[in-house]
Short mmCIF file of C-alpha atoms in Angstrom, two decimals:
data_model
loop_
_atom_site.label_atom_id
_atom_site.label_comp_id
_atom_site.label_asym_id
_atom_site.label_seq_id
_atom_site.Cartn_x
_atom_site.Cartn_y
_atom_site.Cartn_z
CA UNK A 30 285.27 -127.74 91.70
CA UNK A 31 286.35 -124.88 89.35
CA UNK A 32 283.27 -125.38 87.20
CA UNK A 33 281.07 -125.06 90.25
CA UNK A 34 282.69 -121.78 91.25
CA UNK A 35 282.26 -120.33 87.77
CA UNK A 36 278.61 -121.41 87.68
CA UNK A 37 277.96 -119.85 91.03
CA UNK A 38 279.60 -116.59 90.10
CA UNK A 39 277.65 -116.34 86.83
CA UNK A 40 274.38 -116.97 88.58
CA UNK A 41 275.20 -114.26 91.11
CA UNK A 42 276.13 -111.90 88.29
CA UNK A 43 272.81 -112.63 86.44
CA UNK A 44 270.85 -112.11 89.62
CA UNK A 45 272.59 -108.77 90.24
CA UNK A 46 271.83 -107.46 86.73
CA UNK A 47 268.23 -108.58 86.65
CA UNK A 48 267.27 -107.24 90.04
CA UNK A 49 268.82 -103.78 89.79
CA UNK A 50 267.32 -101.24 92.25
CA UNK A 51 264.17 -99.26 91.50
CA UNK A 52 265.95 -95.92 91.42
CA UNK A 53 268.60 -97.22 89.02
CA UNK A 54 265.92 -98.59 86.73
CA UNK A 55 264.16 -95.22 86.72
CA UNK A 56 267.41 -93.59 85.45
CA UNK A 57 267.93 -96.34 82.86
CA UNK A 58 264.45 -96.04 81.38
CA UNK A 59 264.44 -92.22 81.53
CA UNK A 60 267.65 -92.21 79.49
CA UNK A 61 266.09 -94.67 77.08
CA UNK A 62 263.06 -92.36 76.56
CA UNK A 63 265.40 -89.41 75.94
CA UNK A 64 267.20 -91.42 73.25
CA UNK A 65 263.84 -92.22 71.65
CA UNK A 66 263.01 -88.53 71.73
CA UNK A 67 266.17 -87.68 69.86
CA UNK A 68 266.62 -90.60 67.49
CA UNK A 69 263.19 -92.13 66.91
CA UNK A 70 261.22 -89.04 66.06
CA UNK A 71 259.36 -88.36 69.31
CA UNK A 72 260.57 -84.73 69.03
CA UNK A 73 257.97 -84.22 66.30
CA UNK A 74 255.32 -83.53 68.91
CA UNK A 75 256.94 -80.06 69.48
CA UNK A 76 256.46 -78.63 65.92
CA UNK A 77 253.00 -80.21 65.95
CA UNK A 78 252.16 -78.36 69.19
CA UNK A 79 253.38 -75.13 67.58
CA UNK A 80 251.20 -75.66 64.51
CA UNK A 81 248.06 -76.38 66.60
CA UNK A 82 248.75 -73.40 68.84
CA UNK A 83 249.21 -71.17 65.81
CA UNK A 84 245.92 -72.18 64.21
CA UNK A 85 243.97 -71.65 67.40
CA UNK A 86 245.68 -68.32 68.19
CA UNK A 87 244.72 -66.90 64.77
CA UNK A 88 241.09 -67.63 65.56
CA UNK A 89 240.82 -66.50 69.22
CA UNK A 90 243.46 -63.77 69.50
CA UNK A 91 241.11 -60.86 68.91
CA UNK A 92 238.67 -61.48 71.83
CA UNK A 93 240.66 -63.69 74.18
CA UNK A 94 241.03 -61.95 77.56
CA UNK A 95 239.03 -59.03 76.13
CA UNK A 96 235.39 -60.12 76.16
CA UNK A 97 233.47 -62.70 78.15
CA UNK A 98 232.26 -64.72 75.19
CA UNK A 99 235.63 -64.58 73.42
CA UNK A 100 237.45 -65.69 76.57
CA UNK A 101 235.12 -68.68 77.18
CA UNK A 102 235.65 -69.79 73.58
CA UNK A 103 239.35 -69.31 74.02
CA UNK A 104 239.54 -71.38 77.20
CA UNK A 105 237.73 -74.20 75.49
CA UNK A 106 240.14 -74.01 72.55
CA UNK A 107 243.20 -73.98 74.76
CA UNK A 108 241.86 -76.84 76.84
CA UNK A 109 241.43 -78.82 73.65
CA UNK A 110 245.06 -77.99 72.63
CA UNK A 111 246.33 -79.24 75.96
CA UNK A 112 244.25 -82.44 75.93
CA UNK A 113 245.15 -83.17 72.32
CA UNK A 114 248.87 -82.70 72.95
CA UNK A 115 248.83 -84.76 76.11
CA UNK A 116 246.85 -87.61 74.64
CA UNK A 117 249.07 -88.05 71.59
CA UNK A 118 252.26 -87.83 73.66
CA UNK A 119 251.66 -91.22 75.28
CA UNK A 120 248.77 -93.01 73.62
CA UNK A 121 251.11 -95.46 71.87
CA UNK A 122 254.22 -95.50 74.09
CA UNK A 123 253.42 -98.66 76.02
CA UNK A 124 251.37 -100.71 73.62
CA UNK A 125 253.95 -100.32 70.85
CA UNK A 126 256.60 -102.03 73.01
CA UNK A 127 254.37 -104.40 74.96
CA UNK A 128 256.32 -107.52 73.92
CA UNK A 129 259.63 -105.91 75.06
CA UNK A 130 257.99 -104.82 78.30
CA UNK A 131 256.81 -108.37 79.03
CA UNK A 132 260.27 -109.81 78.54
CA UNK A 133 261.93 -107.18 80.69
CA UNK A 134 259.33 -107.57 83.40
CA UNK A 135 260.07 -111.33 83.57
CA UNK A 136 263.76 -110.45 83.77
CA UNK A 137 263.36 -108.31 86.91
CA UNK A 138 262.09 -104.96 85.69
CA UNK A 139 260.04 -103.03 88.28
CA UNK A 140 256.78 -101.76 86.80
CA UNK A 141 256.74 -98.79 89.20
CA UNK A 142 260.19 -97.76 87.97
CA UNK A 143 259.10 -98.00 84.40
CA UNK A 144 255.98 -95.87 84.97
CA UNK A 145 257.81 -93.28 87.07
CA UNK A 146 260.43 -92.94 84.29
CA UNK A 147 257.58 -92.36 81.88
CA UNK A 148 256.08 -89.75 84.25
CA UNK A 149 259.33 -87.87 84.45
CA UNK A 150 259.91 -87.97 80.70
CA UNK A 151 256.29 -87.04 79.85
CA UNK A 152 256.48 -84.21 82.39
CA UNK A 153 259.54 -82.83 80.57
CA UNK A 154 257.83 -83.26 77.23
CA UNK A 155 254.70 -81.43 78.42
CA UNK A 156 256.76 -78.52 79.78
CA UNK A 157 258.46 -78.17 76.37
CA UNK A 158 255.07 -78.22 74.56
CA UNK A 159 253.66 -75.50 76.85
CA UNK A 160 256.71 -73.29 76.31
CA UNK A 161 256.33 -73.70 72.53
CA UNK A 162 252.57 -73.09 72.70
CA UNK A 163 252.90 -69.92 74.77
CA UNK A 164 255.65 -68.53 72.57
CA UNK A 165 253.55 -69.08 69.50
CA UNK A 166 250.38 -67.55 71.05
CA UNK A 167 252.28 -64.53 72.24
CA UNK A 168 253.85 -64.01 68.78
CA UNK A 169 250.43 -64.26 67.12
CA UNK A 170 248.89 -61.50 69.24
CA UNK A 171 247.15 -63.15 72.16
CA UNK A 172 247.10 -60.39 74.78
CA UNK A 173 247.73 -61.97 78.17
CA UNK A 174 246.97 -59.70 81.19
CA UNK A 175 250.16 -58.44 82.77
CA UNK A 176 249.68 -59.48 86.35
CA UNK A 177 249.03 -63.02 87.63
CA UNK A 178 247.64 -64.16 90.97
CA UNK A 179 250.59 -66.49 91.75
CA UNK A 180 253.44 -64.87 89.81
CA UNK A 181 254.15 -61.37 88.48
CA UNK A 182 253.37 -62.65 84.94
CA UNK A 183 249.88 -63.84 83.93
CA UNK A 184 251.38 -65.86 81.02
CA UNK A 185 253.31 -68.00 83.58
CA UNK A 186 250.14 -68.56 85.71
CA UNK A 187 248.21 -69.52 82.61
CA UNK A 188 251.08 -71.82 81.53
CA UNK A 189 250.85 -73.68 84.83
CA UNK A 190 247.18 -74.46 84.22
CA UNK A 191 247.96 -75.54 80.64
CA UNK A 192 250.77 -77.78 81.84
CA UNK A 193 248.53 -79.50 84.42
CA UNK A 194 245.81 -80.13 81.82
CA UNK A 195 248.37 -81.49 79.30
CA UNK A 196 250.06 -83.64 81.92
CA UNK A 197 246.78 -85.07 83.20
CA UNK A 198 245.74 -85.93 79.64
CA UNK A 199 249.16 -87.47 79.09
CA UNK A 200 248.76 -89.73 82.17
CA UNK A 201 245.26 -90.66 81.01
CA UNK A 202 246.61 -91.78 77.67
CA UNK A 203 249.44 -93.61 79.35
CA UNK A 204 246.82 -95.65 81.26
CA UNK A 205 244.89 -96.32 78.06
CA UNK A 206 248.14 -97.41 76.36
CA UNK A 207 248.85 -99.81 79.26
CA UNK A 208 245.50 -101.46 78.69
CA UNK A 209 245.64 -101.82 74.91
CA UNK A 210 247.47 -104.66 73.19
CA UNK A 211 248.12 -102.79 69.95
CA UNK A 212 248.57 -99.27 68.71
CA UNK A 213 245.55 -99.75 66.44
CA UNK A 214 243.28 -100.38 69.42
CA UNK A 215 244.70 -97.37 71.29
CA UNK A 216 244.21 -95.02 68.31
CA UNK A 217 240.66 -96.33 67.84
CA UNK A 218 239.80 -95.45 71.48
CA UNK A 219 241.42 -92.00 71.35
CA UNK A 220 238.72 -90.12 69.36
CA UNK A 221 236.04 -91.20 71.82
CA UNK A 222 238.09 -89.96 74.73
CA UNK A 223 238.63 -86.57 73.08
CA UNK A 224 234.91 -86.22 72.27
CA UNK A 225 234.02 -87.10 75.84
CA UNK A 226 236.37 -84.44 77.18
CA UNK A 227 234.91 -81.85 74.82
CA UNK A 228 231.19 -82.59 75.19
CA UNK A 229 231.29 -82.96 78.98
CA UNK A 230 233.61 -80.05 79.67
CA UNK A 231 230.70 -78.09 81.11
CA UNK A 232 231.77 -75.01 79.19
CA UNK A 233 230.00 -73.76 76.11
CA UNK A 234 227.87 -76.90 75.42
CA UNK A 235 224.72 -76.91 77.61
CA UNK A 236 224.18 -80.19 79.44
CA UNK A 237 221.01 -81.64 80.91
CA UNK A 238 220.78 -81.59 84.71
CA UNK A 239 221.39 -85.36 85.02
CA UNK A 240 224.57 -85.15 82.94
CA UNK A 241 226.24 -82.28 84.80
CA UNK A 242 227.86 -84.41 87.53
CA UNK A 243 229.77 -86.19 84.73
CA UNK A 244 231.81 -83.06 84.18
CA UNK A 245 233.66 -83.77 87.44
CA UNK A 246 235.13 -86.87 85.77
CA UNK A 247 236.71 -84.90 82.98
CA UNK A 248 240.02 -83.12 82.86
CA UNK A 249 238.59 -80.37 80.64
CA UNK A 250 236.07 -79.10 83.23
CA UNK A 251 238.49 -78.07 86.05
CA UNK A 252 240.97 -76.97 83.34
CA UNK A 253 238.47 -74.63 81.76
CA UNK A 254 237.27 -73.39 85.10
CA UNK A 255 240.82 -72.56 86.22
CA UNK A 256 241.62 -70.74 82.94
CA UNK A 257 238.29 -68.81 83.04
CA UNK A 258 238.92 -67.82 86.63
CA UNK A 259 242.45 -66.59 85.80
CA UNK A 260 241.01 -64.56 82.96
CA UNK A 261 238.38 -63.14 85.36
CA UNK A 262 235.56 -63.95 82.95
CA UNK A 263 232.85 -62.79 85.35
CA UNK A 264 234.08 -59.20 85.14
CA UNK A 265 234.75 -59.06 81.39
CA UNK A 266 232.30 -57.18 79.13
CA UNK A 267 229.97 -58.94 76.70
CA UNK A 268 230.69 -58.01 73.13
CA UNK A 269 227.12 -58.90 72.12
CA UNK A 270 225.82 -55.86 74.03
CA UNK A 271 227.57 -53.34 71.78
CA UNK A 272 226.79 -55.32 68.64
CA UNK A 273 223.08 -55.60 69.52
CA UNK A 274 222.78 -51.88 70.20
CA UNK A 275 224.46 -51.01 66.90
CA UNK A 276 222.19 -53.43 65.00
CA UNK A 277 219.10 -51.90 66.62
CA UNK A 278 220.07 -48.24 66.20
CA UNK A 279 218.37 -47.86 62.84
CA UNK A 280 215.17 -49.69 63.75
CA UNK A 281 211.97 -47.69 63.73
CA UNK A 282 209.90 -47.45 66.91
CA UNK A 283 206.16 -46.76 66.89
CA UNK A 284 204.30 -46.97 70.17
CA UNK A 285 201.07 -45.76 71.68
CA UNK A 286 201.42 -44.72 75.33
CA UNK A 287 199.50 -42.68 77.85
CA UNK A 288 200.53 -39.53 79.74
CA UNK A 289 200.30 -41.49 82.98
CA UNK A 290 202.76 -44.13 81.76
CA UNK A 291 205.28 -41.45 80.82
CA UNK A 292 204.94 -39.76 84.23
CA UNK A 293 205.25 -43.07 86.06
CA UNK A 294 208.54 -43.82 84.24
CA UNK A 295 209.88 -40.31 84.84
CA UNK A 296 208.94 -40.52 88.51
CA UNK A 297 210.74 -43.83 89.12
CA UNK A 298 213.66 -42.61 91.25
CA UNK A 299 214.78 -46.21 91.89
CA UNK A 300 215.91 -46.48 88.27
CA UNK A 301 219.51 -45.33 88.13
CA UNK A 302 219.12 -43.85 84.58
CA UNK A 303 215.94 -41.95 85.52
CA UNK A 304 217.55 -40.85 88.83
CA UNK A 305 220.42 -39.25 86.89
CA UNK A 306 217.92 -37.58 84.56
CA UNK A 307 215.86 -36.18 87.46
CA UNK A 308 218.97 -34.78 89.10
CA UNK A 309 219.66 -32.50 86.13
CA UNK A 310 219.05 -28.71 86.85
CA UNK A 311 215.79 -27.29 85.50
CA UNK A 312 216.24 -23.66 86.40
CA UNK A 313 218.07 -21.72 89.06
CA UNK A 314 216.56 -23.37 92.07
CA UNK A 315 215.01 -26.68 90.98
CA UNK A 316 215.94 -30.02 89.46
CA UNK A 317 214.23 -31.68 86.53
CA UNK A 318 212.77 -34.30 88.89
CA UNK A 319 211.14 -31.56 91.02
CA UNK A 320 209.75 -29.94 87.89
CA UNK A 321 208.31 -33.27 86.69
CA UNK A 322 206.72 -33.97 90.11
CA UNK A 323 205.15 -30.46 90.18
CA UNK A 324 203.80 -30.93 86.63
CA UNK A 325 202.34 -34.38 87.54
CA UNK A 326 200.56 -32.79 90.60
CA UNK A 327 198.61 -30.33 88.45
CA UNK A 328 194.85 -30.98 88.48
CA UNK A 329 194.48 -30.96 84.69
CA UNK A 330 197.39 -33.39 84.30
CA UNK A 331 195.95 -35.81 86.87
CA UNK A 332 192.56 -35.70 85.12
CA UNK A 333 194.18 -36.48 81.77
CA UNK A 334 196.55 -39.30 82.74
CA UNK A 335 194.65 -41.70 80.52
CA UNK A 336 195.09 -39.55 77.45
CA UNK A 337 197.22 -41.41 74.92
CA UNK A 338 199.43 -40.32 72.05
CA UNK A 339 201.61 -42.10 69.46
CA UNK A 340 205.34 -41.92 69.36
CA UNK A 341 206.97 -42.40 65.95
CA UNK A 342 210.74 -42.44 66.25
CA UNK A 343 213.76 -44.66 65.96
CA UNK A 344 215.76 -46.67 68.45
CA UNK A 345 218.75 -44.46 67.72
CA UNK A 346 216.82 -41.29 68.67
CA UNK A 347 215.72 -42.88 71.98
CA UNK A 348 219.37 -43.81 72.66
CA UNK A 349 220.40 -40.20 72.07
CA UNK A 350 217.77 -38.99 74.49
CA UNK A 351 218.53 -41.54 77.21
CA UNK A 352 222.21 -41.73 76.59
CA UNK A 353 223.85 -44.59 74.73
CA UNK A 354 226.48 -45.09 77.42
CA UNK A 355 223.75 -45.38 80.05
CA UNK A 356 221.98 -48.04 78.05
CA UNK A 357 225.21 -49.93 77.48
CA UNK A 358 226.11 -49.82 81.17
CA UNK A 359 222.66 -50.99 82.16
CA UNK A 360 222.74 -53.93 79.67
CA UNK A 361 226.31 -54.80 80.63
CA UNK A 362 225.35 -54.93 84.32
CA UNK A 363 222.30 -57.06 83.55
CA UNK A 364 224.12 -59.53 81.37
CA UNK A 365 227.05 -59.77 83.80
CA UNK A 366 224.65 -60.52 86.61
CA UNK A 367 222.78 -63.17 84.53
CA UNK A 368 226.06 -64.71 83.29
CA UNK A 369 227.82 -64.85 86.64
CA UNK A 370 229.34 -68.25 87.34
CA UNK A 371 230.90 -68.94 90.80
CA UNK A 372 233.16 -71.55 89.11
CA UNK A 373 234.89 -68.63 87.38
CA UNK A 374 235.61 -66.52 90.48
CA UNK A 375 239.11 -65.05 90.18
CA UNK A 376 240.38 -66.10 93.60
CA UNK A 377 243.46 -68.07 94.71
CA UNK A 378 241.36 -70.68 96.51
CA UNK A 379 239.19 -71.36 93.46
CA UNK A 380 242.13 -71.73 91.08
CA UNK A 381 244.07 -73.90 93.54
CA UNK A 382 240.98 -76.12 93.96
CA UNK A 383 240.85 -76.68 90.21
CA UNK A 384 244.59 -77.36 90.03
CA UNK A 385 244.19 -79.91 92.85
CA UNK A 386 241.32 -81.56 90.98
CA UNK A 387 243.57 -81.98 87.92
CA UNK A 388 246.44 -83.35 90.02
CA UNK A 389 244.14 -85.98 91.42
CA UNK A 390 243.66 -87.29 87.85
CA UNK A 391 247.46 -87.34 87.35
CA UNK A 392 247.95 -89.52 90.47
CA UNK A 393 245.01 -91.83 89.79
CA UNK A 394 245.95 -92.50 86.16
CA UNK A 395 249.59 -93.13 87.11
CA UNK A 396 248.60 -95.62 89.83
CA UNK A 397 246.14 -97.28 87.45
CA UNK A 398 248.89 -97.66 84.88
CA UNK A 399 251.13 -99.43 87.40
CA UNK A 400 248.30 -101.79 88.45
CA UNK A 401 247.40 -102.56 84.84
CA UNK A 402 250.98 -103.39 83.86
CA UNK A 403 251.60 -105.59 86.92
CA UNK A 404 249.36 -108.13 85.15
CA UNK A 405 251.29 -107.92 81.83
CA UNK A 406 252.73 -111.42 82.32
CA UNK A 407 249.20 -112.85 82.03
CA UNK A 408 248.88 -111.37 78.57
CA UNK A 409 248.12 -114.31 76.27
CA UNK A 410 248.86 -112.44 73.07
#
């Protein structure tokens, strides 16, 4: 009778240990991951994040948030930093302990508790990486705008976007790790995932029309769109305009034009530059435009509109006559109009839409990880 009582109590005790509640298991596994961070070298991702941020900052610091081209290159670089950090945070965390996970699952572990614990731990890890990354970029001279749309500090707004990209990439890698049976397989897949995110980001690499919808399946596309919108890329100047004008200044110009062509250009009041020229005073009671119109109305001038003459000058001399600032303003407006992208509109709704897009990936990859691991007992390895 005593033996029966002892046996019954032991069974009850085993049952109680094995079927601990989901919330308790989350705490247990979260504490386990923290110990792994401290004692098994997982903290090394932080100095690695600092090194990568430093290398990228040295390259992009000069033009980031200053010119349109430099900012687009910078957003692509920072998206790559985030995706790289996120991917390597979790690409091996499940597959490296797959055997342990199988045993614990058979002993009563809840897969959802295990994945949620990973989500909490990886969230903390991503936040630490973003703090390190932003500190390094700020120290190395990246000039963040002062005011953000959501907080008084642009660096905080930008950090939120970087965190979401990193965390989504982290959850993507967690899902890949839940599918792979070995760390070798996971690390073999990883380069293809990174290349896919880069090529189909929809940023600086032109894509054929048929391939453009694929960008919606990447984390990098909404991430770059959000960062570009926060940087207000559509209203930033193009550095190539100034560089092109400086390169052309010394070029010789030789052209044969007619008197009529010159008068037509000078009479075009719809052209802003010509309109400013025509508004200049040409005497005490007339403007230059009125003087040009009076000259063009003369009978001898009208009869000789087809008379041609050769202009031999330089591009720099023309700039001095027209006004270099006027030319730069005209080219800047033209390039800004041609380069306008509605995906980069600096509005709260646009940025929130991109943030929501990234959060959808976080949720989907987390759910997919739970589903994949629920079948771990069928693993024949």
